[in-house]
Amino acid sequence: MTIKTDEFRTTLIENLVSPAQLAEQIPLSDDTANFIIQSRKDIEAIINGEDDRLLVIIGPCSIHDTDAAIDYAKQLKALHEHHKNELLIVMRVYFEKPRTTVGWKGLISDPDLDKSFHVAKGLNLARNLLMEINELGLPAGTEFLDMVTGQYISDLICWGAIGARTTESQVHRELASALSCPVGFKNGTDGNIQIAIDAIKASSVPHVLYSPDKSGQMCIYQTHGNPHAHVILRGGKTPNYHPDDINSTLEKLTSNNINAGIMVDCSHGNSYKDHNKQIDVAKSIASQIIAGNKGISGVMVESFLVEGNQKVIDKDSLTYGQSITDACVDLTASQTMLSLLSDAIKQRRN
Ligand SMILES: O=C[C@H](O)[C@H](O)COP(=O)(O)O
Ligand SMILES: C=C(OP(=O)(O)O)C(=O)O
């Protein structure tokens, strides 16, 4: 056989380091491993309703500068400690961006922001950053978008998300059924919540998953099913965080025998992508909690050092600590939001 019929539309760039080789360069200590395992258990207890605190996934829309991310993480760690009796604060550490059409796809794909696609460098930066954040005593959450890169970082992740554009995807549901952390499924970009409920059911049972193992060898895995999946309401064409939306979602979850609280994303469709509107969502969640709602177990906030976002015109003159994807609130606004959510939990307890 000499005539080629495939690989006409690809060019090999380079071989990639294996997940095991990267983990050997950036190893996980037993202390950090124990911290990750305990943080996952704490998150699961909140999602199941055994712990009445609120889970808060907060951080930049995407990581593009690891120095700014660490700077942010150190300041978030102080808030994590301050609110630890009412809130479990997990840093949003997103390395992979799903795009509506095209655009920068995140630090792992293109760490130099210039379409040079130094993926090996991206994976190295991502693993180092996650290690540093965990070592600060701050749990990390991320979106699992790519079917391969998870093997390089999933040991350092305490909570995972499947995004609005992939909740309906069979392979992402299979991936979620294999992940060792709790996973949130977003409703669809059009507002469809049923696909997230279907995804919870699909990911809760075993599947056969094709994936590289840690050595990079392609393997067939039997997954065990993920018992800690939940819905993330992120809005669609219109917001879906108001009491009617929360109550109707809770009814759907109950009728599908799903006993997992709801997470509300203050950003995306719920804020009409206006970062200043995230606080309105947090205020509504706080008043629903004060009114006694126990079905909301988490919130998500897009937050960074500097509010808003910026376009990458010259990668060497970016504003430090400002998002290059969706607009974020700054740390001052974040503190206000965290305080009102924390106060709401205190009031519900009283
Ligand atoms: O959270 C980030 C964005 O909303 C998502 O990646 C889609 O971005 P885009 O519509 O700008 O491509
Ligand atoms: C892409 C994201 O959100 P969504 O999937 O809701 O659009 C995100 O949270 O970064």
XYZ file of C-alpha atoms and ligand atoms in Angstrom:
372
model
C 0.000 0.000 0.000
C 1.729 3.146 -1.187
C -1.083 5.565 -1.914
C -1.972 7.807 1.048
C -5.644 8.622 1.578
C -5.529 10.588 4.803
C -3.527 13.226 6.700
C -3.936 15.569 3.751
C -5.061 18.422 5.970
C -2.562 18.169 8.814
C 1.140 18.863 9.261
C 2.950 17.361 12.232
C 4.346 20.173 14.387
C 6.221 18.249 17.091
C 5.934 15.399 19.580
C 4.621 16.315 23.018
C 6.054 15.435 26.417
C 3.942 12.726 28.108
C 1.763 13.502 31.181
C 4.088 11.287 33.269
C 7.206 13.153 32.087
C 5.613 16.517 32.915
C 4.525 15.250 36.343
C 8.099 14.084 36.962
C 9.350 17.610 36.207
C 6.598 19.200 38.352
C 5.794 16.565 40.994
C 2.896 16.568 43.435
C 3.892 16.253 47.118
C 1.873 14.100 49.529
C 0.829 17.208 51.488
C -0.572 18.881 48.355
C -2.238 15.630 47.233
C -3.970 15.391 50.623
C -5.066 19.018 50.337
C -6.614 18.326 46.901
C -8.400 15.166 48.084
C -9.804 16.969 51.146
C -10.880 20.011 49.086
C -12.777 17.756 46.653
C -14.567 16.098 49.611
C -15.475 19.525 51.009
C -16.860 20.618 47.618
C -18.843 17.378 47.285
C -20.364 17.893 50.740
C -21.577 21.364 49.712
C -23.033 20.103 46.423
C -24.813 17.268 48.269
C -26.226 19.647 50.880
C -24.322 18.098 53.809
C -22.342 21.330 54.329
C -24.402 24.545 54.321
C -21.597 26.765 53.049
C -21.674 28.226 49.546
C -19.127 27.051 46.961
C -17.633 30.042 45.119
C -15.659 29.511 41.913
C -14.007 32.875 41.345
C -11.157 34.085 39.178
C -10.214 35.290 35.731
C -12.147 34.314 32.619
C -8.847 32.894 31.358
C -5.243 32.738 32.493
C -2.834 34.487 30.120
C -0.129 35.729 32.524
C 0.905 33.378 35.318
C 2.543 36.179 37.388
C -0.749 38.102 37.478
C -2.589 34.857 38.273
C -0.353 34.208 41.298
C -0.678 37.808 42.405
C -4.476 37.374 42.239
C -4.320 33.967 43.987
C -2.412 35.421 46.959
C -5.031 38.112 47.459
C -7.854 35.597 46.978
C -6.280 33.304 49.578
C -6.803 36.038 52.215
C -10.504 36.190 51.266
C -10.677 32.366 51.281
C -9.493 32.421 54.896
C -11.661 35.360 55.906
C -14.908 33.770 54.671
C -14.057 30.115 55.318
C -16.940 29.513 57.745
C -19.547 30.594 55.202
C -17.899 30.181 51.791
C -15.606 27.631 50.199
C -13.652 29.774 47.753
C -12.049 27.955 44.821
C -9.970 29.858 42.278
C -11.189 29.728 38.677
C -8.044 28.728 36.747
C -9.130 28.333 33.116
C -6.542 27.351 30.520
C -8.801 26.293 27.615
C -11.324 28.627 25.996
C -14.188 27.343 23.844
C -14.802 29.926 21.112
C -18.095 30.802 19.435
C -16.208 30.948 16.138
C -12.480 31.657 16.339
C -10.121 33.397 18.757
C -7.308 32.725 21.233
C -7.968 29.296 22.745
C -6.111 29.692 26.006
C -2.728 29.441 27.690
C -2.174 25.742 26.974
C -2.838 26.170 23.259
C -0.978 29.451 22.717
C 0.980 30.630 25.785
C 2.846 33.338 23.838
C -0.433 34.878 22.559
C 0.977 35.074 19.053
C -0.298 31.931 17.284
C 3.046 30.216 17.850
C 1.165 27.401 19.662
C 3.923 26.304 22.031
C 1.700 23.712 23.646
C 4.519 22.037 25.602
C 5.309 25.422 27.183
C 1.600 25.995 27.852
C 1.248 22.675 29.650
C 4.359 23.390 31.703
C 3.093 26.847 32.719
C -0.363 25.446 33.528
C 0.973 22.647 35.732
C 3.405 24.950 37.537
C 0.678 27.508 38.194
C -1.783 24.923 39.508
C 0.911 23.535 41.784
C 1.684 26.983 43.180
C -1.998 27.816 43.756
C -2.612 24.511 45.570
C 0.523 25.047 47.652
C -0.921 28.403 48.772
C -3.808 26.389 50.218
C -6.258 27.550 47.557
C -8.195 24.874 45.630
C -8.319 25.265 41.827
C -11.187 24.726 39.362
C -10.985 24.549 35.588
C -12.974 23.796 32.438
C -12.213 20.473 30.768
C -12.494 21.217 27.076
C -9.760 19.229 25.396
C -9.996 15.428 25.541
C -6.234 14.925 25.925
C -4.761 17.721 28.049
C -6.678 16.710 31.190
C -4.144 13.920 31.773
C -1.457 16.610 32.326
C -3.267 18.594 35.015
C -6.330 16.762 36.384
C -4.434 15.574 39.490
C -4.241 19.259 40.530
C -7.904 20.133 39.966
C -10.487 20.143 42.783
C -13.561 21.065 40.690
C -14.237 20.876 36.953
C -16.684 22.410 34.505
C -18.014 21.291 31.168
C -18.908 24.408 29.209
C -22.142 25.512 27.571
C -20.843 24.547 24.134
C -19.890 20.990 25.154
C -22.483 19.887 27.753
C -24.367 18.028 25.019
C -21.216 16.338 23.713
C -21.047 12.597 24.343
C -17.262 12.512 24.749
C -17.344 15.310 27.349
C -19.984 13.407 29.321
C -17.738 10.325 29.132
C -14.787 12.410 30.283
C -16.819 13.768 33.231
C -17.728 10.199 34.190
C -13.990 9.511 34.518
C -12.893 12.649 36.378
C -11.889 12.324 40.031
C -13.298 15.745 40.953
C -16.904 17.011 41.132
C -18.080 18.459 37.799
C -20.558 21.197 36.881
C -22.394 21.135 33.547
C -23.461 24.482 32.125
C -26.824 24.955 30.470
C -26.574 25.521 26.697
C -25.787 28.932 25.209
C -29.455 29.143 24.117
C -30.584 28.563 27.726
C -31.439 24.845 27.414
C -31.214 23.360 30.930
C -32.382 19.871 29.956
C -29.033 19.137 28.258
C -27.257 19.739 31.582
C -29.684 17.404 33.366
C -29.147 14.772 30.659
C -25.396 15.258 31.035
C -25.567 14.657 34.815
C -27.443 11.411 34.197
C -25.086 10.318 31.411
C -21.920 11.082 33.381
C -23.157 9.345 36.535
C -22.854 5.897 34.947
C -19.862 3.912 33.612
C -18.665 4.378 30.022
C -15.819 3.229 27.851
C -13.396 6.107 27.279
C -10.536 6.242 24.771
C -7.731 8.323 26.182
C -3.964 8.450 26.496
C -2.699 7.086 29.796
C -0.069 8.963 31.796
C 2.695 7.526 29.588
C 0.969 8.834 26.455
C -0.055 5.356 25.272
C -3.585 5.330 23.827
C -5.810 3.152 26.027
C -9.354 1.995 26.560
C -10.581 2.900 30.043
C -13.668 1.725 31.877
C -14.960 4.823 33.686
C -16.802 4.444 37.004
C -19.339 7.264 36.666
C -19.219 10.584 38.511
C -21.682 10.827 41.442
C -20.872 14.516 42.036
C -22.163 16.292 38.929
C -24.391 19.358 39.120
C -25.996 22.042 36.956
C -24.500 25.487 36.380
C -27.088 28.067 35.349
C -25.211 30.551 33.148
C -28.171 32.188 31.419
C -28.891 31.930 27.704
C -30.665 34.460 25.556
C -32.019 35.768 28.864
C -30.765 35.306 32.449
C -31.803 32.259 34.479
C -30.909 33.151 38.075
C -34.234 34.582 39.266
C -36.308 32.680 41.876
C -38.649 31.243 39.194
C -35.692 29.874 37.218
C -34.093 28.401 40.336
C -37.337 26.806 41.503
C -38.198 25.307 38.122
C -34.642 23.901 37.813
C -34.902 22.406 41.311
C -38.204 20.770 40.327
C -36.593 19.299 37.184
C -33.673 17.986 39.238
C -36.020 16.380 41.773
C -38.152 14.772 39.086
C -34.960 13.313 37.599
C -33.855 12.001 41.036
C -30.819 14.284 41.066
C -29.855 15.359 44.537
C -27.267 18.042 43.747
C -27.532 21.745 44.393
C -27.410 24.349 41.640
C -24.481 26.615 40.860
C -25.288 30.035 39.429
C -22.807 31.689 37.089
C -22.968 35.438 37.712
C -21.318 36.073 34.344
C -21.995 35.048 30.705
C -25.711 34.998 29.784
C -26.667 35.982 33.341
C -24.795 39.290 33.101
C -25.342 39.820 29.372
C -21.516 39.717 29.405
C -21.475 43.081 31.218
C -19.128 42.523 34.169
C -20.841 45.251 36.199
C -24.066 43.225 36.136
C -22.442 40.277 37.942
C -23.140 42.013 41.244
C -26.886 42.108 40.447
C -26.816 38.327 40.092
C -24.919 37.948 43.377
C -27.462 40.235 45.102
C -30.354 38.099 43.846
C -28.625 34.896 44.985
C -27.953 36.464 48.392
C -31.603 37.441 48.833
C -32.782 33.988 47.726
C -30.453 32.432 50.322
C -31.677 34.837 53.011
C -35.245 33.829 52.108
C -34.266 30.257 52.985
C -33.330 28.762 49.609
C -31.099 25.724 50.147
C -31.049 24.550 46.532
C -28.341 27.006 45.467
C -25.042 25.451 46.473
C -22.614 27.500 44.440
C -21.843 30.618 42.461
C -19.304 31.466 39.798
C -17.743 34.895 39.360
C -15.373 36.163 36.671
C -12.911 38.361 38.532
C -9.334 39.593 38.077
C -6.990 42.283 39.383
C -8.271 44.983 37.022
C -11.896 45.294 35.903
C -13.035 44.899 32.288
C -11.121 43.318 29.450
C -8.668 44.239 26.715
C -7.843 43.189 23.168
C -4.386 41.784 22.471
C -3.044 44.321 19.996
C 0.546 44.337 21.245
C 1.220 41.437 23.619
C 4.102 43.378 25.201
C 1.959 46.311 26.283
C -0.992 44.585 27.927
C -2.567 46.026 31.074
C -1.305 43.854 33.939
C -4.027 41.775 35.585
C -6.796 42.504 33.064
C -8.663 39.775 31.161
C -7.993 39.182 27.464
C -11.240 37.205 27.077
C -14.515 38.074 28.874
C -14.678 41.169 31.079
C -14.170 40.606 34.816
C -14.958 42.496 38.001
C -11.941 43.686 39.996
C -10.957 42.546 43.482
C -12.786 45.379 45.228
C -16.086 44.443 43.563
C -15.282 40.782 44.240
C -14.849 41.513 47.954
C -18.244 43.220 48.003
C -19.855 40.221 46.292
C -18.164 37.717 48.618
C -19.206 39.696 51.695
C -22.830 39.853 50.670
C -22.917 36.114 49.913
C -21.178 35.326 53.169
C -23.612 37.544 55.125
C -26.507 35.790 53.378
C -25.314 32.392 54.631
C -25.015 33.817 58.179
C -28.541 35.228 57.970
C -29.989 31.942 56.682
C -28.362 30.145 59.634
C -30.031 32.572 62.024
O -15.960 32.579 28.736
C -15.509 32.896 27.677
C -16.294 33.140 26.488
O -17.578 33.544 26.806
C -16.351 31.929 25.620
O -15.087 31.367 25.536
C -16.860 32.316 24.240
O -16.143 33.375 23.783
P -16.368 34.033 22.366
O -17.844 34.108 22.110
O -15.708 35.360 22.516
O -15.665 33.159 21.343
C -16.760 29.611 28.406
C -17.298 29.749 29.605
O -18.602 29.755 29.888
P -19.790 29.177 29.033
O -19.416 27.771 28.713
O -20.920 29.305 29.971
O -19.931 30.045 27.833
C -16.471 29.992 30.791
O -16.972 29.874 31.928
O -15.307 30.328 30.586
